[in-house]
Amino acid sequence: EATRRSLSFAYTDPTPLSAFTAHYVHLRGGHLAGNLASYGLLAGVGYALAVLGGQRRFFLTALATFLLAFPFVLSALNLAVPRNAIGFGFSGINMALAGLLPLLLWAYARDQFFPDASVRPLPAVFFLLVGWIAILALPMSTNGVGFAGLALAVAAVTIGFIYTVSAGLAPRLPSRERLRGVTSRAGYGDLLLVGGALLVGYPVVGFPSDPAGSGSVVNLYVHLLGFCLSFIGSFVLLAGDVIDE
């Protein structure tokens, strides 16, 4: 345990080595098992979506960035919130994989079902997901601290809606023929549903309403950073068609 603690990220005494190693260190077996299970689910579903959506190189490039560069970035940005504590665990990188998921879902849906799908609605999806995260993680009320959570959730959903309207992306229900095309392909439609369920459901795990417990506190800040930086950076690459398959 002494060795593991020495490799965790001490906010009052940060080092370049611990900035990287902290994201691969876990003090308890249960914490490690949970992060490994989440990684297997997010990376497994993400890789399947990427391969079948023609974005394998894009996925592997993003994954390498998350594993090698994100530990330094997330640790450095954590110093913006000074406290006498240590940080450790892989969950920030798992949230980066969650931030990549809507882009992989879009690529998969375009390649397999909707070849005319545009990349333009994705920013609206991002803001809607941020609103969903705010609802999960922040107290909701009309006074005190709870008002900030309510205001953030409303603002994120409103921005997503305004973007959709201003970009001429009026939401439309998929036609019966398109729905039949999804459900008629055994396995392919199931993967789309699994990815969508994971996209909406994983934030429930990553952003618990009560982050404190068993002597440690879930770092919601680093989770949000991982999610947002992943989506924004990956969206720029995808929309700009930077990575050729």
Coordinates of C-alpha atoms in Angstrom, one line a residue:
E1 CA 0.0 0.0 0.0
A2 CA 2.9 2.4 0.7
T3 CA 4.1 1.9 -2.8
R4 CA 0.7 2.5 -4.3
R5 CA 0.3 5.6 -2.3
S6 CA 3.6 6.9 -3.4
L7 CA 2.5 6.5 -7.0
S8 CA -0.8 8.4 -6.5
F9 CA -1.1 12.1 -7.3
A10 CA -0.6 14.3 -4.2
Y11 CA -2.2 17.7 -5.0
T12 CA 0.1 19.4 -2.5
D13 CA 3.3 17.7 -3.9
P14 CA 2.7 16.8 -7.5
T15 CA 5.4 15.2 -9.7
P16 CA 5.4 14.3 -13.4
L17 CA 5.7 10.6 -12.6
S18 CA 2.8 10.5 -10.2
A19 CA 0.7 12.6 -12.7
F20 CA 0.9 9.6 -15.0
T21 CA 1.0 6.6 -12.6
A22 CA -1.9 7.8 -10.4
H23 CA -4.4 6.9 -13.1
Y24 CA -3.2 3.3 -13.0
V25 CA -3.1 2.9 -9.3
H26 CA -5.9 1.6 -7.1
L27 CA -5.7 1.3 -3.3
R28 CA -8.5 -1.3 -3.1
G29 CA -9.4 -4.4 -5.1
G30 CA -13.0 -3.4 -5.5
H31 CA -12.1 -0.1 -7.0
L32 CA -9.7 -1.8 -9.5
A33 CA -12.3 -4.5 -10.4
G34 CA -15.0 -1.8 -11.0
N35 CA -12.7 0.2 -13.3
L36 CA -11.6 -2.8 -15.2
A37 CA -15.2 -3.9 -15.8
S38 CA -16.1 -0.4 -17.0
Y39 CA -13.1 -0.3 -19.2
G40 CA -13.9 -3.6 -20.8
L41 CA -17.5 -2.6 -21.4
L42 CA -16.7 0.9 -22.8
A43 CA -13.7 -0.2 -24.9
G44 CA -15.3 -3.4 -26.1
V45 CA -18.5 -1.8 -27.3
G46 CA -16.6 1.2 -28.6
Y47 CA -14.2 -1.0 -30.6
A48 CA -17.1 -3.0 -32.1
L49 CA -18.9 0.2 -33.1
A50 CA -15.6 1.6 -34.6
V51 CA -14.8 -1.5 -36.6
L52 CA -18.3 -1.9 -38.0
G53 CA -18.6 1.9 -38.6
G54 CA -15.3 2.1 -40.5
Q55 CA -13.5 4.1 -37.8
R56 CA -11.0 1.6 -36.4
R57 CA -8.0 3.9 -36.8
F58 CA -9.9 6.8 -35.3
F59 CA -10.8 4.7 -32.3
L60 CA -7.2 3.3 -31.8
T61 CA -5.8 6.8 -32.1
A62 CA -8.2 8.2 -29.5
L63 CA -7.5 5.2 -27.2
A64 CA -3.8 5.7 -27.4
T65 CA -4.2 9.4 -26.6
F66 CA -6.4 8.6 -23.6
L67 CA -4.0 6.0 -22.2
L68 CA -0.8 7.9 -22.7
A69 CA -1.6 11.7 -22.8
F70 CA -4.8 12.1 -20.8
P71 CA -3.2 11.1 -17.4
F72 CA -0.9 14.2 -17.6
V73 CA -3.6 16.5 -18.8
L74 CA -6.2 15.4 -16.2
S75 CA -3.7 15.6 -13.4
A76 CA -2.5 19.0 -14.4
L77 CA -6.1 20.4 -14.6
N78 CA -6.8 18.9 -11.2
L79 CA -4.4 21.3 -9.7
A80 CA -6.9 24.1 -10.5
V81 CA -8.9 22.8 -7.4
P82 CA -6.3 22.9 -4.6
R83 CA -6.9 20.5 -1.7
N84 CA -4.9 18.4 0.7
A85 CA -5.7 15.0 -0.8
I86 CA -4.4 12.4 -3.2
G87 CA -5.9 11.2 -6.5
F88 CA -5.8 7.8 -8.0
G89 CA -7.8 5.5 -10.3
F90 CA -8.7 4.9 -13.9
S91 CA -12.2 6.4 -13.9
G92 CA -11.1 9.6 -15.6
I93 CA -9.9 7.7 -18.6
N94 CA -13.0 5.5 -18.6
M95 CA -15.1 8.7 -18.8
A96 CA -13.0 9.8 -21.8
L97 CA -14.1 6.5 -23.5
A98 CA -17.7 7.4 -22.6
G99 CA -17.1 10.8 -24.2
L100 CA -16.0 9.1 -27.4
L101 CA -19.1 6.8 -27.5
P102 CA -21.6 9.2 -29.1
L103 CA -19.1 9.8 -32.0
L104 CA -18.7 6.1 -32.5
L105 CA -22.4 5.5 -32.4
W106 CA -22.9 8.2 -35.0
A107 CA -20.3 6.7 -37.3
Y108 CA -21.8 3.2 -36.8
A109 CA -25.3 4.4 -37.5
R110 CA -24.2 6.3 -40.6
D111 CA -22.3 3.3 -42.0
Q112 CA -24.8 0.6 -41.3
F113 CA -28.3 2.3 -41.4
F114 CA -28.4 6.0 -42.3
P115 CA -25.8 6.8 -45.0
D116 CA -27.1 10.4 -45.2
A117 CA -26.6 11.1 -41.5
S118 CA -24.8 14.5 -40.8
V119 CA -22.2 15.2 -38.2
R120 CA -23.9 18.5 -37.4
P121 CA -26.3 17.2 -34.6
L122 CA -23.4 15.9 -32.5
P123 CA -22.7 19.2 -30.6
A124 CA -26.4 19.2 -29.6
V125 CA -26.0 15.6 -28.3
F126 CA -23.0 16.8 -26.2
F127 CA -24.9 19.6 -24.5
L128 CA -27.9 17.3 -23.8
L129 CA -25.5 14.8 -22.2
V130 CA -23.9 17.5 -20.1
G131 CA -27.4 18.4 -18.9
W132 CA -28.0 14.8 -18.0
I133 CA -24.8 14.7 -16.1
A134 CA -25.7 17.8 -14.2
I135 CA -29.1 16.3 -13.2
L136 CA -27.3 13.2 -11.9
A137 CA -24.4 14.8 -10.1
L138 CA -25.7 18.1 -8.7
P139 CA -28.4 18.8 -6.1
M140 CA -31.6 20.2 -7.7
S141 CA -33.7 22.8 -6.0
T142 CA -34.9 26.4 -6.4
N143 CA -32.7 27.9 -3.7
G144 CA -29.2 27.6 -2.4
V145 CA -26.6 25.4 -3.9
G146 CA -29.3 23.3 -5.6
F147 CA -30.2 26.3 -7.8
A148 CA -26.8 26.1 -9.4
G149 CA -27.3 22.5 -10.4
L150 CA -30.8 23.2 -11.7
A151 CA -29.6 26.2 -13.7
L152 CA -26.7 24.3 -15.2
A153 CA -29.0 21.4 -16.3
V154 CA -31.5 23.8 -17.8
A155 CA -28.8 25.8 -19.6
A156 CA -27.2 22.8 -21.1
V157 CA -30.5 21.4 -22.4
T158 CA -31.5 24.8 -23.7
I159 CA -28.2 25.3 -25.6
G160 CA -28.6 21.9 -27.1
F161 CA -32.2 22.8 -28.2
I162 CA -31.2 26.2 -29.6
Y163 CA -28.3 24.7 -31.5
T164 CA -30.6 22.1 -33.0
V165 CA -33.1 24.8 -34.1
S166 CA -30.5 27.3 -35.4
A167 CA -28.7 24.7 -37.4
G168 CA -32.0 23.6 -39.0
L169 CA -31.9 20.2 -37.4
A170 CA -35.5 19.9 -36.4
P171 CA -35.9 16.5 -34.7
R172 CA -37.8 14.0 -36.7
L173 CA -39.0 10.5 -35.8
P174 CA -37.4 7.9 -38.0
S175 CA -39.6 6.5 -40.8
R176 CA -41.1 3.1 -40.5
E177 CA -38.9 1.8 -43.2
R178 CA -35.7 3.0 -41.4
L179 CA -36.9 1.4 -38.1
R180 CA -37.6 -1.8 -40.0
G181 CA -34.1 -1.7 -41.5
V182 CA -32.6 -1.4 -38.0
T183 CA -34.7 -4.2 -36.4
S184 CA -34.4 -6.6 -39.3
R185 CA -30.6 -6.9 -39.1
A186 CA -30.0 -9.3 -36.2
G187 CA -27.1 -8.2 -34.1
Y188 CA -26.4 -4.9 -35.8
G189 CA -29.6 -3.3 -34.5
D190 CA -28.8 -4.8 -31.1
L191 CA -25.4 -3.3 -31.0
L192 CA -26.9 0.1 -31.7
L193 CA -29.3 -0.3 -28.8
V194 CA -26.5 -1.5 -26.5
G195 CA -24.4 1.5 -27.4
G196 CA -27.3 3.9 -26.8
A197 CA -28.1 2.3 -23.4
L198 CA -24.4 2.6 -22.4
L199 CA -24.3 6.2 -23.5
V200 CA -27.2 7.2 -21.3
G201 CA -26.6 4.7 -18.5
Y202 CA -22.8 5.0 -17.8
P203 CA -23.0 8.6 -16.5
V204 CA -25.2 7.1 -13.7
V205 CA -22.1 5.2 -12.6
G206 CA -19.6 7.9 -13.3
F207 CA -21.6 10.7 -11.6
P208 CA -23.2 9.4 -8.4
S209 CA -25.4 11.8 -6.5
D210 CA -23.5 11.0 -3.3
P211 CA -19.8 10.9 -4.3
A212 CA -18.5 10.3 -0.7
G213 CA -18.1 6.9 0.8
S214 CA -15.8 4.3 2.3
G215 CA -13.1 6.8 3.2
S216 CA -12.8 8.3 -0.3
V217 CA -14.6 10.8 -2.6
V218 CA -15.4 10.2 -6.2
N219 CA -13.6 13.0 -8.3
L220 CA -16.6 14.3 -10.3
Y221 CA -14.4 17.1 -11.6
V222 CA -11.9 14.8 -13.3
H223 CA -14.8 12.6 -14.6
L224 CA -16.3 15.7 -16.3
L225 CA -13.0 16.8 -17.7
G226 CA -12.4 13.3 -19.2
F227 CA -15.8 13.3 -20.8
C228 CA -15.7 16.8 -22.2
L229 CA -12.1 16.8 -23.4
S230 CA -12.6 13.5 -25.1
F231 CA -15.8 14.5 -27.0
I232 CA -14.5 17.9 -28.0
G233 CA -11.1 16.8 -29.3
S234 CA -12.5 13.7 -31.0
F235 CA -15.3 15.7 -32.6
V236 CA -12.8 18.1 -34.1
L237 CA -10.8 15.2 -35.6
L238 CA -14.0 13.5 -36.9
A239 CA -15.7 16.5 -38.3
G240 CA -12.4 17.7 -40.0
D241 CA -11.9 14.2 -41.4
V242 CA -8.3 14.4 -40.1
I243 CA -7.8 10.6 -39.8
D244 CA -8.2 8.7 -43.0
E245 CA -9.4 5.1 -42.7

